[in-house]
Amino acid sequence: MFKRCAAAGAVILAAVSLQPLSAGAAQAAPQPVVGGTPAAQGEFPWMVRLSMGCGGALYTQQIVLTAAHCVSGSGNNTSITATAGVVDLQSASAIKVKSTKVLQAPGYNGKGKDWALIKLAKPINLPTLKIASTTTYNSGTFTVAGWGAAREGGSQQRYLLKAQVPFVSDTSCQQSYGNELVPSEEICAGYAQGGTDTCQGDSGGPMFRKDNTGAWIQVGIVSWGQGCARPNYPGVYTEVSTFAAAIQSAASTL
């Protein structure tokens, strides 16, 4: 199984990191969205690209929610650059802000608990993405977006891609992944026939849908999968509602 972080130069729209799952694994390769289409400028204003090759979303205007496997631990960290406000990473209007601190999920060891927070040096004046605090929205059809690879083994993308993927039950997902899946902490999405998925370079990015008011709400974080967009191997995402209280508490300490 592979995390969906991206190695330098690879872009795939996927929710999986392509590094092998191993206890204590530090960073996974980000993935882009496979089977995706270009996102419009301003369509998902809270999307963030991180310099280590992962995605993320603005939890607050100064804190990015991403995947634990995208970072190497907790503490002061000024090495990460967050790019926001654009679909074209080479746009002259891109907002770039350095990190100051990282908080990796307590107890993260490479399996489950795949979330992390990155505090930025200054706020970014853009809309934030609300996170799900209950399982109410953990079903239906989700949207994923990222600058990851557009095919398994492909390159990272310059332009933000988006795609829709349907919910896959824990029972069905376990038929694909067995004990590698942590059902209480992860949520799966994808098509049985494959073809659409997150990929290397998409790690840490959000999986989201509309809530009952029509607003976007984040239900997942791109985490891992077997390859990208393979038949009968859905993408595996951190189940945000499971960790909502922990994320809120951690953010208050940054």
Short mmCIF file of C-alpha atoms in Angstrom, two decimals:
data_model
loop_
_atom_site.label_atom_id
_atom_site.label_comp_id
_atom_site.label_asym_id
_atom_site.label_seq_id
_atom_site.Cartn_x
_atom_site.Cartn_y
_atom_site.Cartn_z
CA MET A 1 0.00 0.00 0.00
CA PHE A 2 1.23 3.46 -0.71
CA LYS A 3 0.78 6.88 0.81
CA ARG A 4 -0.23 9.57 -1.61
CA CYS A 5 2.64 11.99 -1.21
CA ALA A 6 4.54 13.01 -4.27
CA ALA A 7 8.13 12.62 -5.12
CA ALA A 8 9.63 15.71 -6.67
CA GLY A 9 8.47 16.11 -10.23
CA ALA A 10 5.59 13.65 -10.06
CA VAL A 11 1.99 14.82 -10.29
CA ILE A 12 -1.15 12.68 -10.00
CA LEU A 13 -4.66 13.61 -8.94
CA ALA A 14 -5.04 11.02 -6.28
CA ALA A 15 -5.70 10.61 -2.63
CA VAL A 16 -2.89 8.21 -2.02
CA SER A 17 0.73 8.46 -1.13
CA LEU A 18 2.98 6.13 -3.02
CA GLN A 19 5.40 5.32 -0.29
CA PRO A 20 5.07 1.93 1.36
CA LEU A 21 3.16 1.88 4.61
CA SER A 22 5.56 1.31 7.45
CA ALA A 23 5.50 2.05 11.11
CA GLY A 24 7.06 5.40 11.77
CA ALA A 25 7.15 6.33 8.08
CA ALA A 26 7.93 10.01 7.84
CA GLN A 27 6.70 11.35 4.52
CA ALA A 28 4.59 9.92 1.76
CA ALA A 29 4.62 11.07 -1.82
CA PRO A 30 1.75 13.38 -2.88
CA GLN A 31 -0.51 12.40 -5.77
CA PRO A 32 -2.64 14.34 -8.28
CA VAL A 33 -6.19 13.57 -9.25
CA VAL A 34 -6.63 10.83 -11.82
CA GLY A 35 -9.60 11.23 -14.14
CA GLY A 36 -9.96 14.85 -13.09
CA THR A 37 -10.91 18.04 -14.88
CA PRO A 38 -9.48 21.55 -14.40
CA ALA A 39 -10.87 23.51 -11.45
CA ALA A 40 -11.95 27.09 -12.08
CA GLN A 41 -10.05 29.95 -10.47
CA GLY A 42 -11.69 30.62 -7.09
CA GLU A 43 -13.80 27.44 -7.16
CA PHE A 44 -12.08 25.94 -4.12
CA PRO A 45 -10.43 29.00 -2.53
CA TRP A 46 -9.26 27.13 0.57
CA MET A 47 -7.03 24.71 -1.39
CA VAL A 48 -3.34 24.87 -0.52
CA ARG A 49 -0.28 23.38 -2.18
CA LEU A 50 2.58 22.55 0.18
CA SER A 51 6.21 22.66 -0.90
CA MET A 52 6.99 19.07 0.15
CA GLY A 53 4.60 17.88 -2.57
CA CYS A 54 1.36 17.54 -0.62
CA GLY A 55 -1.98 19.30 -0.58
CA GLY A 56 -3.97 20.81 2.25
CA ALA A 57 -6.89 23.06 3.10
CA LEU A 58 -7.21 26.23 5.14
CA TYR A 59 -8.67 25.11 8.48
CA THR A 60 -8.27 28.70 9.66
CA GLN A 61 -6.69 31.55 7.72
CA GLN A 62 -3.40 30.76 9.47
CA ILE A 63 -3.58 26.96 9.87
CA VAL A 64 -3.48 24.33 7.13
CA LEU A 65 -4.97 20.87 7.67
CA THR A 66 -2.99 18.17 5.85
CA ALA A 67 -1.85 14.55 6.30
CA ALA A 68 0.47 13.35 9.06
CA HIS A 69 2.57 11.40 6.55
CA CYS A 70 3.38 14.66 4.76
CA VAL A 71 5.37 15.97 7.74
CA SER A 72 8.20 14.52 9.80
CA GLY A 73 7.00 15.35 13.31
CA SER A 74 5.83 18.18 15.54
CA GLY A 75 7.57 21.40 16.53
CA ASN A 76 8.92 24.63 15.11
CA ASN A 77 9.31 24.38 11.34
CA THR A 78 10.04 27.17 8.87
CA SER A 79 10.90 24.93 5.92
CA ILE A 80 7.44 24.56 4.37
CA THR A 81 5.97 27.01 1.88
CA ALA A 82 2.20 27.10 1.40
CA THR A 83 0.90 28.33 -1.97
CA ALA A 84 -2.72 29.48 -2.08
CA GLY A 85 -5.20 31.60 -3.97
CA VAL A 86 -4.57 30.14 -7.43
CA VAL A 87 -5.27 27.08 -9.57
CA ASP A 88 -2.07 27.72 -11.58
CA LEU A 89 0.93 27.21 -9.31
CA GLN A 90 3.02 29.42 -11.61
CA SER A 91 0.58 32.33 -11.46
CA ALA A 92 2.09 35.68 -10.49
CA SER A 93 -0.86 36.23 -8.13
CA ALA A 94 -0.10 33.13 -6.03
CA ILE A 95 0.03 33.78 -2.30
CA LYS A 96 3.09 32.16 -0.71
CA VAL A 97 3.55 31.95 3.05
CA LYS A 98 6.16 30.09 5.10
CA SER A 99 5.33 27.74 7.96
CA THR A 100 6.25 28.42 11.59
CA LYS A 101 5.06 25.28 13.39
CA VAL A 102 3.87 21.76 12.61
CA LEU A 103 1.69 19.54 14.77
CA GLN A 104 1.54 15.91 13.68
CA ALA A 105 -1.35 13.83 15.02
CA PRO A 106 -0.47 12.45 18.46
CA GLY A 107 0.24 8.74 18.26
CA TYR A 108 0.72 8.69 14.50
CA ASN A 109 2.82 5.67 13.49
CA GLY A 110 2.10 5.23 9.79
CA LYS A 111 -1.29 3.56 10.12
CA GLY A 112 -4.41 5.60 10.80
CA LYS A 113 -4.42 9.01 12.55
CA ASP A 114 -3.20 10.55 9.29
CA TRP A 115 -3.71 14.25 9.97
CA ALA A 116 -1.48 17.20 10.78
CA LEU A 117 -1.69 20.96 11.20
CA ILE A 118 0.73 23.54 9.81
CA LYS A 119 0.76 27.05 11.27
CA LEU A 120 1.64 29.81 8.83
CA ALA A 121 3.76 32.90 9.48
CA LYS A 122 0.77 35.12 8.71
CA PRO A 123 -2.93 34.68 7.88
CA ILE A 124 -4.06 34.19 4.29
CA ASN A 125 -7.15 36.27 3.57
CA LEU A 126 -9.15 33.51 1.87
CA PRO A 127 -12.21 31.42 2.80
CA THR A 128 -11.61 28.43 5.07
CA LEU A 129 -13.05 24.91 4.76
CA LYS A 130 -15.28 23.73 7.59
CA ILE A 131 -14.59 20.20 8.84
CA ALA A 132 -17.23 17.58 9.59
CA SER A 133 -17.74 16.97 13.30
CA THR A 134 -20.25 14.12 12.91
CA THR A 135 -20.67 11.23 10.46
CA THR A 136 -23.73 12.88 8.87
CA TYR A 137 -21.90 13.65 5.64
CA ASN A 138 -19.77 10.50 5.43
CA SER A 139 -21.77 9.18 2.46
CA GLY A 140 -22.90 10.11 -1.02
CA THR A 141 -20.63 11.59 -3.66
CA PHE A 142 -17.50 13.50 -2.69
CA THR A 143 -15.24 15.95 -4.51
CA VAL A 144 -11.47 15.66 -4.43
CA ALA A 145 -8.95 18.16 -5.78
CA GLY A 146 -5.20 18.44 -6.02
CA TRP A 147 -2.08 19.11 -8.01
CA GLY A 148 -0.95 15.50 -7.84
CA ALA A 149 -0.29 13.09 -10.67
CA ALA A 150 -3.00 12.60 -13.26
CA ARG A 151 -2.02 8.97 -13.72
CA GLU A 152 -0.22 6.38 -11.64
CA GLY A 153 3.50 7.08 -11.87
CA GLY A 154 2.89 10.42 -13.57
CA SER A 155 4.16 13.92 -12.87
CA GLN A 156 2.81 16.55 -10.51
CA GLN A 157 0.46 19.02 -12.15
CA ARG A 158 0.75 22.76 -12.63
CA TYR A 159 -3.02 23.30 -12.61
CA LEU A 160 -5.49 22.21 -9.94
CA LEU A 161 -7.64 19.24 -10.98
CA LYS A 162 -10.93 18.08 -9.47
CA ALA A 163 -12.99 14.92 -9.61
CA GLN A 164 -15.97 13.25 -7.97
CA VAL A 165 -15.80 9.90 -6.22
CA PRO A 166 -18.59 7.89 -4.53
CA PHE A 167 -18.53 6.61 -0.95
CA VAL A 168 -17.38 3.01 -0.49
CA SER A 169 -18.51 1.15 2.63
CA ASP A 170 -16.01 -0.12 5.19
CA THR A 171 -17.10 -3.70 4.41
CA SER A 172 -16.42 -3.30 0.71
CA CYS A 173 -13.17 -1.43 1.32
CA GLN A 174 -11.92 -4.16 3.67
CA GLN A 175 -12.48 -6.70 0.90
CA SER A 176 -9.81 -4.79 -1.02
CA TYR A 177 -7.43 -3.87 1.79
CA GLY A 178 -8.10 -6.32 4.63
CA ASN A 179 -6.42 -5.41 7.91
CA GLU A 180 -4.50 -2.51 6.34
CA LEU A 181 -7.69 -0.46 6.67
CA VAL A 182 -8.55 1.17 10.01
CA PRO A 183 -12.36 1.47 9.65
CA SER A 184 -12.82 3.60 12.76
CA GLU A 185 -10.35 6.20 11.46
CA GLU A 186 -10.56 5.96 7.66
CA ILE A 187 -13.19 6.40 4.95
CA CYS A 188 -13.00 5.04 1.40
CA ALA A 189 -14.21 6.45 -1.90
CA GLY A 190 -13.91 5.46 -5.55
CA TYR A 191 -15.44 3.50 -8.40
CA ALA A 192 -15.34 -0.29 -8.59
CA GLN A 193 -14.15 0.02 -12.19
CA GLY A 194 -11.42 2.47 -11.17
CA GLY A 195 -10.45 5.35 -13.43
CA THR A 196 -10.93 8.23 -10.98
CA ASP A 197 -8.91 8.71 -7.82
CA THR A 198 -6.42 10.84 -6.01
CA CYS A 199 -2.78 10.00 -6.61
CA GLN A 200 0.79 10.84 -5.71
CA GLY A 201 1.03 14.50 -4.80
CA ASP A 202 -2.58 14.73 -3.64
CA SER A 203 -1.78 13.54 -0.11
CA GLY A 204 -3.08 15.83 2.60
CA GLY A 205 -5.65 17.45 0.35
CA PRO A 206 -9.34 17.50 1.29
CA MET A 207 -12.21 15.26 0.26
CA PHE A 208 -15.39 17.32 0.61
CA ARG A 209 -19.08 17.63 -0.24
CA LYS A 210 -21.96 20.02 0.29
CA ASP A 211 -23.68 20.06 3.70
CA ASN A 212 -27.41 20.61 4.24
CA THR A 213 -26.96 24.37 3.83
CA GLY A 214 -25.15 24.01 0.51
CA ALA A 215 -21.75 24.89 1.98
CA TRP A 216 -18.64 22.80 1.39
CA ILE A 217 -17.60 20.59 4.31
CA GLN A 218 -14.46 18.45 4.58
CA VAL A 219 -15.08 14.77 5.33
CA GLY A 220 -11.70 13.28 4.41
CA ILE A 221 -7.96 13.86 3.99
CA VAL A 222 -6.15 12.15 1.10
CA SER A 223 -4.12 9.39 2.71
CA TRP A 224 -3.25 6.21 0.79
CA GLY A 225 -4.28 3.50 -1.63
CA GLN A 226 -3.06 0.69 -3.86
CA GLY A 227 -1.64 2.53 -6.83
CA CYS A 228 -3.99 5.13 -8.31
CA ALA A 229 -7.46 4.60 -9.78
CA ARG A 230 -7.06 0.82 -10.02
CA PRO A 231 -10.26 -1.28 -10.26
CA ASN A 232 -11.50 -2.52 -6.87
CA TYR A 233 -8.95 -0.40 -4.97
CA PRO A 234 -10.68 2.77 -3.77
CA GLY A 235 -8.82 5.71 -2.32
CA VAL A 236 -8.46 5.71 1.46
CA TYR A 237 -8.96 8.97 3.34
CA THR A 238 -8.60 10.02 6.96
CA GLU A 239 -12.12 10.23 8.41
CA VAL A 240 -12.17 13.85 9.55
CA SER A 241 -15.22 13.54 11.82
CA THR A 242 -13.37 10.98 13.96
CA PHE A 243 -10.65 13.53 14.70
CA ALA A 244 -12.63 16.79 14.61
CA ALA A 245 -12.40 17.40 18.36
CA ALA A 246 -8.69 16.52 18.41
CA ILE A 247 -8.02 18.81 15.43
CA GLN A 248 -9.88 21.68 17.08
CA SER A 249 -8.01 21.17 20.34
CA ALA A 250 -4.63 20.93 18.61
CA ALA A 251 -5.29 24.06 16.55
CA SER A 252 -5.97 26.02 19.73
CA THR A 253 -2.44 25.23 20.94
CA LEU A 254 -0.61 26.47 17.83
#
